Structures are given as structure tokens and as C-alpha cells.
mmCIF file of C-alpha atoms in Angstrom:
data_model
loop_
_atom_site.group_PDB
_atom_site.id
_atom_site.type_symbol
_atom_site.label_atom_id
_atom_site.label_comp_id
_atom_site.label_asym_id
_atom_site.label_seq_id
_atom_site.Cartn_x
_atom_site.Cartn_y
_atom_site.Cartn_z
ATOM 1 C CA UNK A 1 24.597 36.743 63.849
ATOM 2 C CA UNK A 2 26.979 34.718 61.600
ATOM 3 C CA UNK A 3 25.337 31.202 61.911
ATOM 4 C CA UNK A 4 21.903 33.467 60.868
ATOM 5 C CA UNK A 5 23.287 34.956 57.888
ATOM 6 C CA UNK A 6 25.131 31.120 56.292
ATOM 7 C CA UNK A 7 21.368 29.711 56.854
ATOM 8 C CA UNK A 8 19.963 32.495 55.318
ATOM 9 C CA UNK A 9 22.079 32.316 52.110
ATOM 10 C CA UNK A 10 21.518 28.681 52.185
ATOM 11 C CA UNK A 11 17.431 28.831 51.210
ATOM 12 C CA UNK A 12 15.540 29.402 48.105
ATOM 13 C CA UNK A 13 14.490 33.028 49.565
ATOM 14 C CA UNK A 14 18.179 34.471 49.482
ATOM 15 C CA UNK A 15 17.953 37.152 46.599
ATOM 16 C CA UNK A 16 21.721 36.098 45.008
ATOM 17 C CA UNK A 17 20.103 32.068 45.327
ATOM 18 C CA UNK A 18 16.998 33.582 42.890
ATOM 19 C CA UNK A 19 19.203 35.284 40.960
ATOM 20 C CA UNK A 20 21.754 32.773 40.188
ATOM 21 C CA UNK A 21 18.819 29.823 39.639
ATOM 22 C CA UNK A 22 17.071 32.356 37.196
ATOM 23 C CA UNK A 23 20.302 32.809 35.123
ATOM 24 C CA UNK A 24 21.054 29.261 34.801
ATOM 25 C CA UNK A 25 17.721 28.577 33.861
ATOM 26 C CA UNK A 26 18.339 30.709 30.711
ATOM 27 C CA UNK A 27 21.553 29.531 30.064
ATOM 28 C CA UNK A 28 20.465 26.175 29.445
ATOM 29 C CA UNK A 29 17.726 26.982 27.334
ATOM 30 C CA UNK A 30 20.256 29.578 25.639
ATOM 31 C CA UNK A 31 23.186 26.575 25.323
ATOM 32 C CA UNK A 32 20.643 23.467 24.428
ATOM 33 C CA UNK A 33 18.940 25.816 21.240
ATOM 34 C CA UNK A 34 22.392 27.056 19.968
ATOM 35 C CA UNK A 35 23.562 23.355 20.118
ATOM 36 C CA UNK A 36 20.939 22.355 18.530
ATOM 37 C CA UNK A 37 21.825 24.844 15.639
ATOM 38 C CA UNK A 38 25.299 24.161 15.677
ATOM 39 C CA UNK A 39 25.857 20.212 16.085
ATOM 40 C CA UNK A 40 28.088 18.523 13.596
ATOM 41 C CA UNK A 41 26.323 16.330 10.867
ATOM 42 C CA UNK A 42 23.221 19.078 11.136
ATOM 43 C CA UNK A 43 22.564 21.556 9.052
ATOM 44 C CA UNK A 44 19.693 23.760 9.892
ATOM 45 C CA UNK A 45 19.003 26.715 7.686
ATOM 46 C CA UNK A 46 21.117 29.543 7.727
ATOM 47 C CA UNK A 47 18.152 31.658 8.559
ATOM 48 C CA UNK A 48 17.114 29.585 11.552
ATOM 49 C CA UNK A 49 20.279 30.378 12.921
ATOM 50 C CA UNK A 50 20.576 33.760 11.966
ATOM 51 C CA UNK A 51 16.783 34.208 13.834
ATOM 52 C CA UNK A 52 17.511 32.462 16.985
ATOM 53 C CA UNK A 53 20.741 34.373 17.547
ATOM 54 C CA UNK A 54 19.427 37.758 16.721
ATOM 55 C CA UNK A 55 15.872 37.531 18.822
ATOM 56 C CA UNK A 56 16.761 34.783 21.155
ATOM 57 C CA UNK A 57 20.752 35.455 22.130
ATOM 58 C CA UNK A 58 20.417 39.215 21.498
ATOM 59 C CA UNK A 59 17.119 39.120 24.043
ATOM 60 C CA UNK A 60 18.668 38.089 26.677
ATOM 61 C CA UNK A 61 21.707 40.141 26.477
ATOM 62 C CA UNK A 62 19.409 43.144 26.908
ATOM 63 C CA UNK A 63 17.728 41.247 29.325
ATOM 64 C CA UNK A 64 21.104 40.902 31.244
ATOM 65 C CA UNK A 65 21.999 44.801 30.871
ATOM 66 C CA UNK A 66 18.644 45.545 32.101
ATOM 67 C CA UNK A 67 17.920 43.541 34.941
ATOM 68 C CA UNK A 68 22.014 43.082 36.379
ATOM 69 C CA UNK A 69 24.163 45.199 34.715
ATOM 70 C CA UNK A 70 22.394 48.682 35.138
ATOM 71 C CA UNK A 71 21.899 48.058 38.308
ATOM 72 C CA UNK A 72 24.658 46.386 39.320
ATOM 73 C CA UNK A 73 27.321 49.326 37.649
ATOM 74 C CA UNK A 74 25.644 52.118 39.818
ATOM 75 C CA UNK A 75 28.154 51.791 42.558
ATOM 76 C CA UNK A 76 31.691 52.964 41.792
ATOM 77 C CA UNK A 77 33.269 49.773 42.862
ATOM 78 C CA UNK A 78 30.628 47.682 40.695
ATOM 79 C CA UNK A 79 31.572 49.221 37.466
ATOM 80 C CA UNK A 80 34.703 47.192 36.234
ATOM 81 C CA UNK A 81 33.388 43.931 36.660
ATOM 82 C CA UNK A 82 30.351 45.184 34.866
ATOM 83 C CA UNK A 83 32.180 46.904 32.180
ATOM 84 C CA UNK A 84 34.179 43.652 31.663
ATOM 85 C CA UNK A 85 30.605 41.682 30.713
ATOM 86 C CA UNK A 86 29.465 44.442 28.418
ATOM 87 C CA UNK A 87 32.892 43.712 26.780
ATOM 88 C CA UNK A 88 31.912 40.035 26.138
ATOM 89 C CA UNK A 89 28.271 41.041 25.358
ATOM 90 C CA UNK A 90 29.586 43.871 22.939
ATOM 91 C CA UNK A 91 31.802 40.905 21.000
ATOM 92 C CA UNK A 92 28.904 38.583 21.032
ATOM 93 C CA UNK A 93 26.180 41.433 19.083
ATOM 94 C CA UNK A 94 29.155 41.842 16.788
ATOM 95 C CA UNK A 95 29.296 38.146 15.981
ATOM 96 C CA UNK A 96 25.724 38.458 15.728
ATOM 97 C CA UNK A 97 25.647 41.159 13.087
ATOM 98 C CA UNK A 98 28.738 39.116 11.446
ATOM 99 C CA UNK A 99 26.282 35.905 10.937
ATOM 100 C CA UNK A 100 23.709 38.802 9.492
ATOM 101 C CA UNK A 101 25.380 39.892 6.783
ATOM 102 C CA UNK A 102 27.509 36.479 6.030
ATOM 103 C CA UNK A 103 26.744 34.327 3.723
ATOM 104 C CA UNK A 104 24.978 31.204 4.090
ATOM 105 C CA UNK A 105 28.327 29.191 3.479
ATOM 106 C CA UNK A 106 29.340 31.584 6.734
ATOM 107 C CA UNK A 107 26.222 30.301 8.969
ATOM 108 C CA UNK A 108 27.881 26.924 10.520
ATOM 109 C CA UNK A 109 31.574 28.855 10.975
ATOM 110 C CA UNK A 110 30.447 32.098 12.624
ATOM 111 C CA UNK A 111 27.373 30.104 14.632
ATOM 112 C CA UNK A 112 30.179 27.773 15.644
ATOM 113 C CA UNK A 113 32.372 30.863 17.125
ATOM 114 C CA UNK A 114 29.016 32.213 18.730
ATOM 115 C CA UNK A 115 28.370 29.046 20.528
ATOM 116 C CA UNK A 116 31.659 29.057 22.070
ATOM 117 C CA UNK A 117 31.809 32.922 22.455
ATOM 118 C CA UNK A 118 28.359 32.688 24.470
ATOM 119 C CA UNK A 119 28.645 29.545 27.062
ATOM 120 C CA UNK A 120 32.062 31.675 27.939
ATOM 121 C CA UNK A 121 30.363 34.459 28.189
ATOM 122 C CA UNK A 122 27.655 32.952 30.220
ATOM 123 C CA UNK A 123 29.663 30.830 32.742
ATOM 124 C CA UNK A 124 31.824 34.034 33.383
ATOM 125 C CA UNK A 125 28.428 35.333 34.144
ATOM 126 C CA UNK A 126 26.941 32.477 36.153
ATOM 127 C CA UNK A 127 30.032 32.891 38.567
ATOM 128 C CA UNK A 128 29.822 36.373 39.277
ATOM 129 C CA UNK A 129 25.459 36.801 39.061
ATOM 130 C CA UNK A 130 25.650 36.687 43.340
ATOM 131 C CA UNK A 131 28.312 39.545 42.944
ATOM 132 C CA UNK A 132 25.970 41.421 40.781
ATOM 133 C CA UNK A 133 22.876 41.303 42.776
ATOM 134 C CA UNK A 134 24.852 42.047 45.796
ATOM 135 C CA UNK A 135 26.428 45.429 44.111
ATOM 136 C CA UNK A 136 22.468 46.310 42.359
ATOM 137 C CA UNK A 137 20.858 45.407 45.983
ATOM 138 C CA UNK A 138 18.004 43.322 45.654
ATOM 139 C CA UNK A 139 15.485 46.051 45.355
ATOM 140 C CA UNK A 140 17.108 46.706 42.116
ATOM 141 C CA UNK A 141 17.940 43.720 40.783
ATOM 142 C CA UNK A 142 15.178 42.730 38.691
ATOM 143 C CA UNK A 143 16.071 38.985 38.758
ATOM 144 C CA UNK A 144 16.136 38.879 42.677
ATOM 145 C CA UNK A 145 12.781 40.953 42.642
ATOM 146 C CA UNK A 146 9.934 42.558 40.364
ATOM 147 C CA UNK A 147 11.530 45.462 37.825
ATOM 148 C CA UNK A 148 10.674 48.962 38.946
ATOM 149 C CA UNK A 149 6.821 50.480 37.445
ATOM 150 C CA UNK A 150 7.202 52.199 34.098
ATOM 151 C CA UNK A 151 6.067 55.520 33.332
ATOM 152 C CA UNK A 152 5.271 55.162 29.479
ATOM 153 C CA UNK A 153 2.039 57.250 27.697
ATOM 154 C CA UNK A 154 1.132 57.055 24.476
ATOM 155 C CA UNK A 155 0.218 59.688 22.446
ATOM 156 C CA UNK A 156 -2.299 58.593 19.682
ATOM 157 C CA UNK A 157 -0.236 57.544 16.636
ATOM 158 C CA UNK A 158 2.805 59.510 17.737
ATOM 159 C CA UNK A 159 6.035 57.672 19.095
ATOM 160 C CA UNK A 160 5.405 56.422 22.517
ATOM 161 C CA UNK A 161 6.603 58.575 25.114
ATOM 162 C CA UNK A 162 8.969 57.444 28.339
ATOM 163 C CA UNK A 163 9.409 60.182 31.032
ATOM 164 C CA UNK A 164 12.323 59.149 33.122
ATOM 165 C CA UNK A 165 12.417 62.001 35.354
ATOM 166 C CA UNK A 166 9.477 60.200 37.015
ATOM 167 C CA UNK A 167 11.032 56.628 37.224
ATOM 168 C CA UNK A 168 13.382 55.993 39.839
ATOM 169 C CA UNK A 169 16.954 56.519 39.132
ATOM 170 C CA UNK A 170 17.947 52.768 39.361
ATOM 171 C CA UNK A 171 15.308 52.217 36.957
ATOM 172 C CA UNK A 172 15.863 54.218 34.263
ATOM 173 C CA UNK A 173 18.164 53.371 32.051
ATOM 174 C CA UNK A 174 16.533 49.410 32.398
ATOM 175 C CA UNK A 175 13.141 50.928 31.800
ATOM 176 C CA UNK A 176 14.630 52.290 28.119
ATOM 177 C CA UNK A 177 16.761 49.034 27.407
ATOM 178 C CA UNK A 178 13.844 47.291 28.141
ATOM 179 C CA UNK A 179 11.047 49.039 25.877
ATOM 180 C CA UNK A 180 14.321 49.232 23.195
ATOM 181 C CA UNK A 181 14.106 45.423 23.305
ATOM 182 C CA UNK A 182 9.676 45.381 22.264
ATOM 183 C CA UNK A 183 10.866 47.494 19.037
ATOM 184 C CA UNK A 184 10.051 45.859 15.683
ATOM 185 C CA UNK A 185 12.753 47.875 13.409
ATOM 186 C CA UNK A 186 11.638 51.073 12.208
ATOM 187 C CA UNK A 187 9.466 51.577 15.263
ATOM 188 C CA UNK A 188 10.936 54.320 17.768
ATOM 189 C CA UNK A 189 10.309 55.923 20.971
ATOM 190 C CA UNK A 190 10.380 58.933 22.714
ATOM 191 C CA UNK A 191 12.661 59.824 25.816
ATOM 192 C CA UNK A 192 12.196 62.651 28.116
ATOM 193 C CA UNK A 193 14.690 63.694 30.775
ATOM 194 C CA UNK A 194 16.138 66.686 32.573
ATOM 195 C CA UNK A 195 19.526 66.528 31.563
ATOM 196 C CA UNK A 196 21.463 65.149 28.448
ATOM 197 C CA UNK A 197 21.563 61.442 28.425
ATOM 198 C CA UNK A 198 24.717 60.815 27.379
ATOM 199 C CA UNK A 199 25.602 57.699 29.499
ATOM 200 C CA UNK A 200 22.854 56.363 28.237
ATOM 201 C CA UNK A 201 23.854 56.675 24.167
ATOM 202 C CA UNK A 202 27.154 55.192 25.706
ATOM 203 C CA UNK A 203 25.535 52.203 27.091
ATOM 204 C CA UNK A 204 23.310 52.022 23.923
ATOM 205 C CA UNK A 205 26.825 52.378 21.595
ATOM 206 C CA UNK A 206 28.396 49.407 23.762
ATOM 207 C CA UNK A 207 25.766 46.640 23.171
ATOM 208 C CA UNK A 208 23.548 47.976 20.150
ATOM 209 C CA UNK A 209 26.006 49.413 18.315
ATOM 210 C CA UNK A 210 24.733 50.335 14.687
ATOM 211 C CA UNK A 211 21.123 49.025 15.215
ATOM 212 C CA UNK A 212 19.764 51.810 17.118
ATOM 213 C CA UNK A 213 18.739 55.728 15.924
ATOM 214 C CA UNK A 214 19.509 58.208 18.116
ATOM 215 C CA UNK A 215 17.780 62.340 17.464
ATOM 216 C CA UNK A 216 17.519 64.497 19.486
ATOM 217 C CA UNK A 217 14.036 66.350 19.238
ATOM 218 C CA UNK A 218 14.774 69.232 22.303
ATOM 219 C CA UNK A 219 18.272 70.218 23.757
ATOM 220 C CA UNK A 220 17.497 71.626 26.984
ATOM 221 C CA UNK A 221 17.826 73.535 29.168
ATOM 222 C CA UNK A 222 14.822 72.007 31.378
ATOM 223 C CA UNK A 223 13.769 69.305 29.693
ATOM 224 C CA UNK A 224 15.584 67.357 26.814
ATOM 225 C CA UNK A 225 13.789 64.583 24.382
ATOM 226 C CA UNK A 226 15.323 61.805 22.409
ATOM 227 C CA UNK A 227 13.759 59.457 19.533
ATOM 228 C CA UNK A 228 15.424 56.304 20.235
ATOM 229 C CA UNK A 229 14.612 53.506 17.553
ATOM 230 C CA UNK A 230 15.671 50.489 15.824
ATOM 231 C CA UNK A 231 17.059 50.382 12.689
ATOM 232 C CA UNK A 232 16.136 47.780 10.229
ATOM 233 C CA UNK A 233 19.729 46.566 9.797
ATOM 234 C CA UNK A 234 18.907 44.820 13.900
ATOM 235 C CA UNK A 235 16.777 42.513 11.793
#
């Protein structure tokens, strides 16, 4: 019944209510650091910039892929609102590898354009978060609810090994972002699946563009395998 459902999206237990309260949880701590960073009359150390935004902004950006836009861009009519995010995430890891390789006369200028870039980019997001979770269901929606199990094994001193024919399809290309994101640079692992993943080196070319390694160990035709790993230029 109507009345039902407004009450029901008016409590703390509505999955688009967790959602939205999660995101702007991070987005504060996200806005407060980088303003921190970036206020005029301060100068922090170009390096203490350059870390925050390339561990701290870059986290949750993966964070975001993984746990709303995945899931969210699995429906056909959820994909151009999440292709227009990964547009603004995509700029924002470019800024990011811009403040990497500038100089430290660069830091305040290019942190400046990040901080504006990014609370942009993050109110666009805080407006459309109940969209998202609505589109990803909140069984899939990893802020609305607890991410899917991962099926990872490790294989003595060898890569480890994710088998994504055993995760659930909504699942797996979060599971990957998300063990991408635990890689110190030069680490890798290995993907498994029954098909060639090549929405998935898409995905990976639209927000990690050159900071990821991509060979392919085995090309089919039943089972294809992938070392996926992070360059040390993502440092």
C-alpha cells in the first residue's frame, strides 16, 4: 500500500536511506582532508598531498565502482547514468596521476583543481546514490548490504588466484576491483573465467588507466586466466 511504502522509505532500515548516509559519511571525511590540504595560507608538503589523493581519493573511487557502479550498470537502463560517473571518476584518476608526476611548484594548482573536481563529482553522486541502489537492488549493492563471499586461494608463493566462475555474476567484476584495490604495486593476481573478460579490461581502462598490467596466461576455449597487477607508476 502507498502510505506503507512513504513510511518505509522514511526509516533508517530503507536500503537507498543506508546507502545515501554511508556515502555522505565518506564525502565529508573525503572533502574535510582535501581541504585541509588545499586551504589558502597552508602549505602542506607536496607529498602529503600527492599520498592522500592517490590512497585516500583513489580508494574510494574503487570503492564506488565496486560497491554502486558494478552493480548498479547491470541493467540496460542503469548504464548511462553509470557511465556518466565513471566519466567524472576517469577525469579525477587523471588529475591524480597529473599531481604524480608534477612538480612540487604543481602540488597547490592541480590539488586545487582536484578539490573542486571531487566535491562535484561527489554531490553529483550524493544525488543520484538512491538511484543507484535502486538499479543494483539491494542484494547487490554492497553499501545497502554485506558484499557478496569471495572465492580467492592462494597458491604458495604464486600470484593469488580469483575464480569468478564460482562468484555470483553481480559479484564479479566488484570481487576483482576490490582485491585490485589491496595491491601494493608490483604485486599481481590471477583471474580465472570461462570466457574472455573483456568488459572487464574496459572497466579497468576507464578508471585505472595506465596503472594496471593486464597478460593473459590461457586463451580459452574452456577456461581463460589473466594476471592482473599494479604497476608501480599507481604509486
Amino acid at each position: 500500500m502507498p502510505g506503507a511504502e512513504i513510511f518505509i522509505q522514511a526509516t533508517e532500515t530503507d536500503p537507498a536511506v543506508i546507502a545515501r548516509t554511508a556515502a555522505r559519511a565518506a564525502h565529508e571525511r573525503l572533502r574535510s582532508r582535501l581541504a585541509e590540504l588545499t586551504a589558502p595560507g597552508c602549505h602542506p608538503l607536496a607529498a602529503d598531498l600527492a599520498h592522500f589523493c592517490r590512497h585516500e581519493v583513489r580508494q574510494y573511487l574503487v570503492d564506488a565502482e565496486r560497491d554502486l557502479y558494478a552493480p548498479a550498470s547491470k541493467p540496460a537502463d542503469g548504464r548511462p547514468l553509470v557511465d556518466a560517473l565513471r566519466v567524472g571518476s576517469a577525469a579525477l584518476n587523471q588529475q591524480i596521476n597529473d599531481l604524480a608526476v608534477g612538480s612540487a611548484s604543481d602540488s597547490a594548482r592541480i590539488g586545487s583543481m582536484i578539490a573542486g573536481a571531487l566535491d562535484l563529482y561527489l554531490r553529483i553522486e550524493e544525488s543520484v546514490v538512491p538511484v543507484l541502489v535502486e538499479l543494483a537492488g539491494p542484494e547487490r549493492s554492497a553499501l545497502a548490504a554485506d558484499p557478496p563471499a569471495a572465492v580467492e586461494e592462494e597458491l604458495g608463493d604464486a600470484p593469488m588466484v580469483i575464480d569468478v566462475r564460482q562468484i555470483a555474476r553481480g559479484g564479479r567484476h566488484p570481487r576483482v576491483f576490490a582485491r585490485y584495490a589491496r595491491l601494493a604495486p608490483g604485486e599481481a593476481f590471477i583471474l580465472v573465467n570461462s570466457h574472455d573478460p573483456k568488459p572487464l579490461r574496459r572497466e579497468f581502462e576507464a578508471i585505472h588507466s595506465g596503472a594496471f598490467s593486464w597478460d593473459y596466461l590461457r586463451t580459452g576455449p574452456e577456461e581463460w586466466r589473466v594476471r592482473i597487477g599494479r604497476i608501480a607508476a599507481d604509486v
